[in-house]
């Protein structure tokens, strides 16, 4: 084989490999094999998820009761995964959180989990618009003996956050969890960034939105994707995006 033939074959080989890699990249972008799931939404059937829960989940008995009650509700897919909630509670402990806000409460599984771990003088401002959903959780908050730590505000969350800012509470929050209507995510993020202190944490749920962020079409997905694209360039924070639950971004205010 002449040197010329070898180099022609090498060049052809490089082109084919390049074509495969480019095709693979684009196909890979469309078809993710990454597994993301909440333990209560199909995930519990996975033996590895069962192992993970068995070897890490420590659920207060009343929290477990609230989870079981929430599973009877037809919108239970909205509940935060218990393993994700425990992770966020641990993060809140790491930053010695005393003042927390949750934007989107539903039946208050995560609200209760946070309240249980806050010190006696701690508070969680719980923002929701639904008396019905939060009404499911309230008796459990009381049973667990932490209802006095939960400041439930039933009105659009943007209004509650604006009220807090108007009351001079900027830079006083240690941890804020964003988990309400997706089209308001940027409004929640900007207000949360004003409300948390330096070193405080903003956790943002559903940032992978069942994988649909790969091909954003509807308003919710477009809004999540837009915020994700903004956050990666935002020099006001450091961040991690985790494949936990439906995707969780942890942003730390610099
Ligand atoms: C995904 S659920 C929250 C789940 C909750 N974080 C948990 O730990 O289980 C979303 C909640 O946001 C609430 N919500 C929707 N739009 C809202 C708004 N504009 N202001 C406040 N809450 C809103 C809904 O009523 C619902 O309870």
XYZ file of N, CA and C and ligand atoms in Angstrom:
789
model
N 0.848 -1.189 0.000
C 0.000 0.000 0.000
C 0.889 1.246 0.000
N 0.643 2.181 -0.961
C 1.502 3.364 -1.025
C 1.165 4.332 0.108
N 2.111 5.231 0.338
C 1.907 6.233 1.400
C 0.685 7.102 1.086
N 0.528 7.360 -0.277
C -0.599 8.200 -0.710
C -1.935 7.547 -0.371
N -1.999 6.156 -0.633
C -3.256 5.430 -0.364
C -3.564 5.458 1.120
N -2.491 5.236 1.947
C -2.693 5.221 3.398
C -3.253 6.566 3.871
N -2.641 7.678 3.385
C -3.110 8.973 3.882
C -4.524 9.260 3.380
N -4.862 8.781 2.118
C -6.237 8.986 1.629
C -7.234 8.261 2.535
N -6.822 6.984 2.929
C -7.709 6.184 3.784
C -7.837 6.809 5.177
N -6.686 7.354 5.644
C -6.717 7.981 6.974
C -7.654 9.173 6.977
N -7.560 9.980 5.884
C -8.422 11.178 5.811
C -9.888 10.746 5.740
N -10.158 9.708 4.892
C -11.548 9.226 4.771
C -12.047 8.719 6.119
N -11.133 7.996 6.828
C -11.504 7.456 8.149
C -11.845 8.567 9.119
N -11.025 9.634 9.080
C -11.275 10.762 9.990
C -12.628 11.396 9.711
N -12.937 11.543 8.387
C -14.223 12.151 8.023
C -15.388 11.298 8.530
N -15.262 9.931 8.336
C -16.381 9.072 8.774
C -16.551 9.160 10.285
N -15.415 9.137 11.024
C -15.499 9.200 12.487
C -16.137 10.525 12.904
N -15.707 11.609 12.204
C -16.276 12.934 12.494
C -17.778 12.929 12.278
N -18.188 12.303 11.124
C -19.628 12.280 10.803
C -20.394 11.520 11.874
N -19.824 10.387 12.339
C -20.493 9.584 13.374
C -20.619 10.385 14.662
N -19.514 11.093 15.017
C -19.546 11.869 16.274
C -20.578 12.995 16.203
N -20.597 13.702 15.040
C -21.554 14.809 14.897
C -22.976 14.269 14.952
N -23.223 13.152 14.179
C -24.570 12.560 14.186
C -24.930 12.100 15.588
N -23.949 11.464 16.256
C -24.176 10.965 17.621
C -24.517 12.098 18.567
N -23.803 13.237 18.378
C -24.043 14.390 19.255
C -25.492 14.874 19.111
N -25.921 15.023 17.820
C -27.276 15.536 17.617
C -28.332 14.525 18.034
N -28.075 13.221 17.730
C -29.056 12.210 18.147
C -29.097 12.144 19.665
N -27.886 12.204 20.273
C -27.774 12.140 21.722
C -28.524 13.284 22.377
N -28.496 14.454 21.725
C -29.206 15.605 22.283
C -30.702 15.352 22.330
N -31.200 14.595 21.362
C -32.641 14.375 21.301
C -33.061 13.218 22.199
N -32.186 12.186 22.290
C -32.585 10.997 23.037
C -31.683 10.816 24.230
N -32.106 11.325 25.384
C -31.288 11.171 26.567
C -31.568 9.817 27.202
N -30.519 9.185 27.707
C -30.719 7.917 28.420
C -30.559 8.138 29.920
N -30.391 9.426 30.293
C -30.215 9.740 31.703
C -31.523 9.476 32.441
N -31.401 8.779 33.568
C -32.629 8.450 34.283
C -32.875 9.453 35.401
N -33.995 10.151 35.329
C -34.370 11.065 36.407
C -35.798 10.733 36.814
N -35.999 10.505 38.092
C -37.369 10.210 38.512
C -37.527 10.478 39.999
N -38.774 10.714 40.387
C -39.084 10.859 41.804
C -39.427 9.475 42.325
N -39.079 9.207 43.577
C -39.332 7.864 44.106
C -40.818 7.525 44.082
N -41.701 8.535 44.233
C -43.122 8.204 44.276
C -43.802 8.263 42.903
N -43.020 8.502 41.843
C -43.610 8.552 40.501
C -42.944 7.514 39.615
N -43.093 6.271 39.948
C -42.497 5.207 39.145
C -41.137 4.787 39.644
N -40.410 5.714 40.255
C -39.047 5.436 40.701
C -38.960 4.294 41.704
N -40.021 4.117 42.518
C -39.963 3.098 43.580
C -39.899 1.676 43.028
N -40.211 1.509 41.732
C -40.142 0.180 41.123
C -38.689 -0.203 40.816
N -37.819 0.782 40.815
C -36.415 0.543 40.473
C -35.669 0.007 41.699
N -35.021 -1.167 41.582
C -34.340 -1.738 42.742
C -33.253 -0.834 43.313
N -32.601 -0.051 42.440
C -31.555 0.836 42.937
C -32.171 1.987 43.748
N -33.335 2.475 43.305
C -34.044 3.509 44.073
C -34.476 2.941 45.425
N -34.930 1.678 45.427
C -35.326 1.039 46.691
C -34.126 0.970 47.634
N -32.972 0.625 47.062
C -31.745 0.537 47.857
C -31.408 1.906 48.452
N -31.473 2.917 47.568
C -31.153 4.294 47.984
C -32.066 4.724 49.143
N -33.356 4.463 49.006
C -34.308 4.876 50.050
C -34.047 4.101 51.343
N -33.820 2.795 51.170
C -33.605 1.932 52.337
C -32.363 2.350 53.126
N -31.369 2.854 52.398
C -30.104 3.177 53.051
C -29.899 4.661 53.316
N -30.934 5.469 53.107
C -30.728 6.895 53.439
C -31.958 7.600 53.980
N -33.145 7.159 53.624
C -34.321 7.943 54.015
C -34.620 7.797 55.506
N -34.676 8.947 56.169
C -35.067 8.980 57.582
C -36.265 9.910 57.668
N -37.421 9.338 57.743
C -38.637 10.149 57.676
C -39.305 10.209 59.050
N -39.547 11.415 59.523
C -40.306 11.602 60.765
C -41.659 10.896 60.581
N -42.191 10.247 61.629
C -43.447 9.496 61.469
C -44.612 10.338 60.931
N -44.703 11.609 61.341
C -45.818 12.444 60.845
C -45.579 12.824 59.377
N -44.319 12.997 59.013
C -43.969 13.293 57.622
C -44.381 12.116 56.730
N -44.135 10.911 57.238
C -44.515 9.701 56.498
C -46.048 9.655 56.327
N -46.755 10.017 57.395
C -48.222 10.029 57.326
C -48.711 11.048 56.293
N -48.036 12.214 56.260
C -48.432 13.244 55.285
C -48.140 12.756 53.854
N -47.015 12.078 53.677
C -46.697 11.545 52.334
C -47.779 10.561 51.913
N -48.169 9.673 52.836
C -49.188 8.660 52.500
C -50.539 9.323 52.198
N -50.864 10.369 52.967
C -52.131 11.090 52.709
C -52.059 11.788 51.349
N -50.882 12.372 51.038
C -50.723 13.085 49.767
C -50.858 12.126 48.582
N -50.417 10.888 48.773
C -50.512 9.914 47.677
C -51.965 9.615 47.308
N -52.913 9.941 48.204
C -54.338 9.732 47.901
C -54.890 10.849 47.017
N -54.115 11.957 46.908
C -54.574 13.092 46.106
C -54.228 12.859 44.638
N -55.122 13.301 43.745
C -54.873 13.008 42.326
C -53.715 13.812 41.746
N -53.281 14.881 42.440
C -52.176 15.687 41.928
C -50.852 15.344 42.619
N -50.781 14.137 43.185
C -49.588 13.801 43.990
C -48.270 13.851 43.214
N -48.354 13.846 41.889
C -47.123 13.976 41.084
C -46.414 15.300 41.414
N -47.188 16.277 41.932
C -46.591 17.591 42.254
C -45.708 17.538 43.496
N -45.923 16.519 44.346
C -45.152 16.495 45.602
C -43.655 16.307 45.332
N -42.869 17.005 46.108
C -41.420 16.852 45.996
C -41.060 15.400 46.357
N -40.027 14.865 45.733
C -39.586 13.511 46.103
C -39.023 13.546 47.520
N -39.359 12.519 48.319
C -38.923 12.537 49.728
C -37.394 12.564 49.828
N -36.699 11.879 48.904
C -35.236 11.860 48.953
C -34.669 13.244 48.617
N -35.348 13.982 47.729
C -34.908 15.346 47.392
C -35.162 16.292 48.563
N -36.297 16.111 49.205
C -36.640 16.961 50.345
C -35.601 16.786 51.452
N -35.240 15.541 51.721
C -34.242 15.273 52.775
C -32.894 15.916 52.428
N -32.543 15.859 51.144
C -31.290 16.489 50.691
C -31.343 17.999 50.941
N -32.474 18.637 50.607
C -32.572 20.085 50.788
C -32.572 20.465 52.272
N -33.190 19.628 53.096
C -33.162 19.885 54.542
C -31.716 19.823 55.044
N -30.957 18.870 54.544
C -29.546 18.779 54.945
C -28.748 20.004 54.488
N -29.054 20.484 53.268
C -28.389 21.709 52.785
C -28.725 22.895 53.688
N -30.005 22.976 54.067
C -30.440 24.069 54.945
C -29.708 23.982 56.288
N -29.518 22.752 56.773
C -28.771 22.580 58.040
C -27.325 23.050 57.866
N -26.728 22.710 56.711
C -25.331 23.094 56.448
C -25.135 24.603 56.540
N -26.120 25.357 56.033
C -25.986 26.822 56.075
C -26.620 27.393 57.346
N -26.921 26.488 58.292
C -27.507 26.884 59.596
C -28.744 27.762 59.403
N -29.622 27.288 58.536
C -30.803 28.098 58.187
C -31.744 28.282 59.372
N -32.213 29.528 59.518
C -33.225 29.864 60.526
C -34.452 30.451 59.841
N -34.186 31.089 58.699
C -35.283 31.750 57.980
C -35.331 31.216 56.546
N -36.457 30.576 56.228
C -36.588 29.846 54.964
C -37.871 30.291 54.274
N -37.913 30.191 52.943
C -39.181 30.408 52.229
C -39.378 29.268 51.237
N -40.629 28.887 51.067
C -40.957 27.878 50.055
C -42.010 28.477 49.132
N -41.695 28.499 47.834
C -42.601 29.093 46.850
C -43.293 27.940 46.119
N -44.505 27.634 46.512
C -45.235 26.468 46.011
C -45.186 25.379 47.069
N -46.288 25.245 47.810
C -46.300 24.391 49.007
C -46.982 23.040 48.761
N -48.076 23.076 47.975
C -48.942 21.913 47.754
C -49.433 21.407 49.114
N -49.197 20.140 49.487
C -49.688 19.673 50.793
C -48.652 19.916 51.901
N -47.529 20.502 51.514
C -46.558 20.919 52.530
C -45.635 19.829 53.040
N -45.348 18.826 52.213
C -44.411 17.787 52.644
C -43.043 18.411 52.941
N -42.538 19.189 51.982
C -41.218 19.788 52.197
C -41.262 20.884 53.262
N -42.384 21.609 53.305
C -42.550 22.652 54.322
C -42.438 22.027 55.712
N -43.126 20.901 55.903
C -43.087 20.223 57.204
C -41.683 19.692 57.500
N -41.047 19.122 56.484
C -39.697 18.586 56.673
C -38.733 19.692 57.121
N -38.832 20.855 56.464
C -37.982 22.004 56.832
C -38.312 22.460 58.252
N -39.609 22.621 58.525
C -40.030 23.127 59.842
C -39.519 22.210 60.956
N -39.533 20.907 60.702
C -39.061 19.944 61.710
C -37.581 20.130 62.027
N -36.819 20.589 61.026
C -35.368 20.685 61.256
C -34.931 22.086 61.656
N -35.821 23.073 61.544
C -35.446 24.440 61.929
C -35.347 24.548 63.449
N -34.492 25.451 63.929
C -34.449 25.666 65.388
C -35.782 26.241 65.873
N -35.986 26.250 67.203
C -37.270 26.698 67.774
C -37.667 28.101 67.315
N -36.667 28.975 67.126
C -37.000 30.339 66.693
C -36.917 30.486 65.166
N -36.883 29.367 64.458
C -36.830 29.401 62.994
C -38.217 29.601 62.405
N -38.241 30.004 61.118
C -39.536 30.216 60.452
C -39.425 29.840 58.974
N -40.520 29.309 58.445
C -40.591 29.069 57.004
C -41.816 29.808 56.466
N -41.567 30.746 55.557
C -42.662 31.466 54.905
C -43.131 30.580 53.752
N -44.363 30.100 53.876
C -44.890 29.125 52.912
C -45.868 29.823 51.967
N -45.497 29.885 50.672
C -46.297 30.656 49.709
C -47.096 29.730 48.798
N -48.408 29.915 48.787
C -49.248 29.155 47.848
C -50.543 29.935 47.616
N -51.307 29.486 46.627
C -52.605 30.128 46.375
C -53.758 29.187 46.704
N -53.439 27.934 47.047
C -54.501 26.939 47.202
C -54.796 26.599 48.668
N -56.005 26.966 49.079
C -56.449 26.620 50.419
C -56.679 25.102 50.486
N -57.132 24.560 49.350
C -57.456 23.127 49.305
C -56.207 22.260 49.544
N -55.149 22.507 48.769
C -53.936 21.673 48.916
C -53.281 21.866 50.289
N -53.105 23.137 50.668
C -52.410 23.384 51.936
C -53.263 22.895 53.110
N -54.599 22.875 52.891
C -55.512 22.384 53.929
C -55.280 20.906 54.236
N -54.795 20.172 53.251
C -54.484 18.747 53.480
C -53.322 18.640 54.469
N -52.346 19.538 54.307
C -51.143 19.444 55.138
C -51.277 19.985 56.549
N -52.102 21.017 56.699
C -52.174 21.733 57.986
C -52.333 20.831 59.217
N -53.270 19.859 59.220
C -53.419 19.024 60.423
C -52.130 18.261 60.772
N -51.343 17.928 59.748
C -50.088 17.196 59.990
C -49.029 18.140 60.558
N -49.035 19.402 60.101
C -48.093 20.387 60.654
C -48.364 20.530 62.150
N -49.688 20.522 62.482
C -50.089 20.683 63.883
C -49.690 19.445 64.680
N -50.011 18.280 64.116
C -49.692 17.015 64.810
C -48.195 16.905 65.110
N -47.363 17.404 64.169
C -45.908 17.325 64.371
C -45.415 18.388 65.359
N -46.306 19.302 65.745
C -45.952 20.314 66.753
C -45.088 21.448 66.213
N -45.173 21.711 64.895
C -44.321 22.765 64.330
C -45.126 23.833 63.584
N -46.439 23.826 63.748
C -47.260 24.776 62.967
C -46.883 26.232 63.245
N -46.381 26.502 64.477
C -46.005 27.889 64.814
C -44.780 28.358 64.029
N -44.051 27.429 63.426
C -42.877 27.832 62.622
C -43.264 28.078 61.155
N -44.520 27.747 60.804
C -44.935 27.857 59.393
C -45.844 29.071 59.200
N -45.332 30.041 58.431
C -46.064 31.278 58.159
C -46.667 31.145 56.756
N -47.900 30.593 56.700
C -48.537 30.324 55.400
C -49.161 31.597 54.841
N -48.810 31.932 53.618
C -49.369 33.127 52.976
C -50.083 32.711 51.697
N -51.413 32.802 51.742
C -52.226 32.354 50.606
C -52.560 33.530 49.677
N -51.698 33.726 48.730
C -51.892 34.745 47.683
C -50.793 34.483 46.645
N -50.890 35.101 45.452
C -49.835 34.858 44.466
C -48.447 35.100 45.069
N -47.540 34.172 44.833
C -46.235 34.220 45.502
C -45.447 35.478 45.157
N -45.619 36.003 43.933
C -44.889 37.235 43.577
C -45.280 38.341 44.551
N -46.572 38.381 44.894
C -47.062 39.415 45.838
C -46.423 39.195 47.219
N -46.379 37.951 47.667
C -45.780 37.673 48.981
C -44.306 38.088 49.007
N -43.580 37.758 47.941
C -42.150 38.109 47.911
C -41.982 39.633 47.875
N -42.844 40.318 47.116
C -42.794 41.789 47.090
C -43.121 42.372 48.467
N -44.090 41.744 49.154
C -44.432 42.197 50.515
C -43.218 42.069 51.437
N -42.510 40.946 51.323
C -41.339 40.715 52.189
C -40.261 41.768 51.908
N -40.067 42.058 50.620
C -39.058 43.066 50.261
C -39.480 44.443 50.773
N -40.778 44.744 50.626
C -41.283 46.049 51.087
C -41.174 46.171 52.611
N -41.219 45.019 53.301
C -41.120 45.032 54.772
C -39.655 45.087 55.232
N -38.744 45.252 54.291
C -37.320 45.401 54.643
C -36.618 44.080 54.942
N -37.137 42.968 54.375
C -36.552 41.659 54.690
C -35.527 41.168 53.654
N -35.034 42.098 52.816
C -33.987 41.720 51.848
C -32.760 41.220 52.606
N -32.092 40.228 52.020
C -30.834 39.689 52.573
C -31.005 39.048 53.948
N -32.227 38.620 54.310
C -32.417 38.026 55.641
C -32.738 36.526 55.569
N -32.973 36.005 54.367
C -33.342 34.583 54.243
C -32.079 33.731 54.037
N -32.116 32.527 54.595
C -30.970 31.610 54.464
C -31.174 30.610 53.333
N -32.443 30.294 53.065
C -32.719 29.226 52.090
C -34.095 29.482 51.471
N -34.171 29.424 50.150
C -35.478 29.580 49.477
C -35.630 28.462 48.438
N -36.791 27.823 48.473
C -37.075 26.735 47.530
C -38.144 27.214 46.548
N -37.801 27.224 45.259
C -38.734 27.664 44.209
C -39.372 26.445 43.550
N -40.712 26.354 43.682
C -41.387 25.151 43.161
C -42.850 25.437 42.837
N -43.143 26.653 42.289
C -44.545 26.954 41.944
C -44.681 27.046 40.420
N -45.617 27.863 39.940
C -45.880 27.963 38.491
C -44.623 28.364 37.719
N -44.379 27.620 36.645
C -43.081 27.721 35.954
C -42.899 29.035 35.185
N -44.002 29.623 34.688
C -43.844 30.853 33.895
C -43.392 32.025 34.770
N -43.510 31.879 36.067
C -43.039 32.934 36.974
C -41.649 32.637 37.543
N -40.999 31.585 37.053
C -39.723 31.169 37.661
C -38.706 32.318 37.721
N -38.605 33.106 36.651
C -37.603 34.181 36.673
C -37.995 35.253 37.699
N -39.298 35.535 37.815
C -39.759 36.496 38.839
C -39.403 35.997 40.237
N -39.601 34.703 40.452
C -39.287 34.127 41.770
C -37.780 34.176 42.026
N -37.019 33.849 40.996
C -35.559 33.821 41.158
C -35.021 35.218 41.491
N -35.429 36.227 40.726
C -34.900 37.584 40.947
C -35.262 38.101 42.332
N -36.493 37.823 42.770
C -36.905 38.281 44.100
C -36.178 37.480 45.194
N -36.021 36.179 44.943
C -35.322 35.342 45.935
C -33.879 35.799 46.104
N -33.267 36.171 44.990
C -31.878 36.612 45.044
C -31.738 37.876 45.900
N -32.766 38.702 45.903
C -32.736 39.891 46.779
C -32.983 39.487 48.234
N -33.806 38.454 48.427
C -34.199 38.093 49.801
C -33.144 37.266 50.536
N -32.341 36.460 49.808
C -31.352 35.632 50.520
C -30.095 36.449 50.838
N -29.489 36.075 51.937
C -28.220 36.703 52.343
C -27.095 36.131 51.487
N -25.925 36.752 51.546
C -24.746 36.186 50.876
C -24.457 34.829 51.501
N -24.172 33.822 50.678
C -23.937 32.473 51.198
C -25.229 31.698 51.382
N -26.365 32.374 51.190
C -27.664 31.706 51.276
C -27.926 30.899 50.005
N -28.913 30.004 50.097
C -29.148 29.045 49.012
C -30.524 29.256 48.381
N -30.553 29.193 47.045
C -31.838 29.139 46.328
C -31.873 27.788 45.618
N -32.871 26.973 45.946
C -33.027 25.676 45.280
C -34.193 25.801 44.301
N -33.973 25.378 43.077
C -35.010 25.523 42.039
C -35.382 24.134 41.512
N -36.661 23.809 41.613
C -37.104 22.459 41.252
C -37.518 22.365 39.779
N -37.566 21.153 39.270
C -38.084 20.840 37.917
C -37.259 21.463 36.791
N -35.967 21.665 37.019
C -35.168 22.339 35.995
C -34.896 21.467 34.766
N -35.181 20.173 34.860
C -35.051 19.318 33.662
C -36.436 18.973 33.081
N -37.476 19.225 33.852
C -38.878 19.174 33.404
C -39.167 17.922 32.556
N -38.858 16.775 33.133
C -39.125 15.493 32.460
C -38.324 15.324 31.172
N -37.264 16.109 30.993
C -36.430 15.996 29.792
C -36.862 16.948 28.687
N -38.009 17.615 28.851
C -38.519 18.443 27.750
C -37.681 19.709 27.518
N -36.772 20.030 28.455
C -35.901 21.199 28.231
C -34.976 20.990 27.017
N -34.838 19.725 26.584
C -34.025 19.458 25.391
C -34.690 20.016 24.135
N -35.998 20.182 24.201
C -36.740 20.657 23.032
C -37.924 21.512 23.515
N -37.618 22.711 24.026
C -38.674 23.507 24.664
C -39.729 23.978 23.661
N -41.000 23.687 23.954
C -42.068 24.095 23.028
C -43.144 24.921 23.729
N -43.595 24.432 24.906
C -44.680 25.145 25.594
C -44.124 26.216 26.528
N -45.008 27.074 27.024
C -44.583 28.225 27.840
C -43.806 27.824 29.090
N -44.277 26.750 29.771
C -43.590 26.324 31.002
C -42.150 25.923 30.701
N -41.990 25.081 29.675
C -40.649 24.575 29.343
C -39.746 25.716 28.874
N -40.306 26.615 28.069
C -39.518 27.748 27.558
C -39.029 28.603 28.730
N -39.903 28.791 29.708
C -39.543 29.602 30.868
C -38.426 28.944 31.695
N -38.547 27.634 31.908
C -37.515 26.908 32.670
C -36.187 26.954 31.920
N -36.239 26.672 30.613
C -35.024 26.639 29.804
C -34.343 28.017 29.773
N -35.158 29.061 29.673
C -34.625 30.433 29.658
C -33.883 30.735 30.963
N -34.482 30.319 32.078
C -33.829 30.561 33.377
C -32.546 29.736 33.491
N -32.607 28.470 33.041
C -31.397 27.631 33.084
C -30.260 28.298 32.307
N -30.588 28.835 31.131
C -29.569 29.475 30.282
C -29.039 30.753 30.931
N -29.910 31.439 31.665
C -29.488 32.666 32.349
C -28.582 32.334 33.543
N -28.986 31.301 34.307
C -28.260 30.975 35.540
C -26.817 30.536 35.287
N -26.602 29.796 34.216
C -25.246 29.292 33.974
C -24.269 30.446 33.725
N -24.809 31.609 33.320
C -23.952 32.781 33.054
C -24.038 33.831 34.168
N -24.843 33.559 35.198
C -25.111 34.567 36.222
C -23.960 34.636 37.230
N -23.234 35.741 37.217
C -22.052 35.868 38.079
C -22.429 36.222 39.525
N -23.713 36.389 39.801
C -24.127 36.710 41.181
C -24.211 35.457 42.048
N -24.112 34.298 41.398
C -24.273 33.021 42.117
C -23.180 32.026 41.701
N -22.998 30.985 42.531
C -22.337 29.768 42.041
C -23.442 28.713 42.004
N -23.292 27.710 41.160
C -24.424 26.782 41.028
C -24.026 25.362 40.667
N -24.974 24.468 40.924
C -24.912 23.082 40.442
C -26.301 22.700 39.969
N -26.348 21.944 38.875
C -27.630 21.400 38.418
C -27.563 19.888 38.626
N -28.482 19.382 39.443
C -28.403 17.973 39.842
C -29.524 17.133 39.234
N -29.192 15.916 38.792
C -30.244 15.031 38.258
C -30.989 14.322 39.386
N -31.553 15.098 40.280
C -32.304 14.585 41.429
C -33.767 14.907 41.167
N -34.666 13.970 41.463
C -36.089 14.224 41.210
C -36.279 14.581 39.745
N -36.857 15.766 39.499
C -37.100 16.232 38.129
C -36.052 17.268 37.715
N -34.901 17.222 38.394
C -33.836 18.180 38.119
C -33.887 19.304 39.139
N -32.759 19.520 39.824
C -32.721 20.510 40.911
C -31.474 21.376 40.755
N -31.693 22.682 40.651
C -30.542 23.590 40.630
C -30.342 24.178 42.025
N -29.104 24.143 42.457
C -28.733 24.754 43.728
C -27.890 25.980 43.396
N -28.382 27.157 43.776
C -27.643 28.398 43.524
C -27.252 29.014 44.871
N -25.986 29.358 44.989
C -25.511 29.983 46.231
C -25.195 31.451 45.930
N -25.757 32.336 46.707
C -25.552 33.772 46.462
C -24.120 34.183 46.852
N -23.431 34.807 45.899
C -22.037 35.208 46.153
C -21.989 36.573 46.840
C -45.224 21.482 42.515
S -46.356 22.058 43.712
C -45.340 22.348 45.102
C -44.815 21.073 45.758
C -44.216 21.298 47.113
N -43.049 22.165 47.066
C -43.857 20.010 47.833
O -42.864 19.987 48.561
O -44.535 18.999 47.724
C -46.745 23.657 43.099
C -47.647 24.514 43.991
O -47.575 25.859 43.499
C -48.806 26.473 43.756
N -48.931 27.658 42.893
C -49.243 27.716 41.569
N -49.245 28.980 41.153
C -48.911 29.763 42.218
C -48.732 31.157 42.409
N -48.898 32.032 41.420
N -48.377 31.587 43.633
C -48.189 30.712 44.657
N -48.339 29.377 44.524
C -48.699 28.910 43.325
C -49.846 25.385 43.483
O -51.052 25.674 44.151
C -49.127 24.136 44.010
O -49.541 23.853 45.322
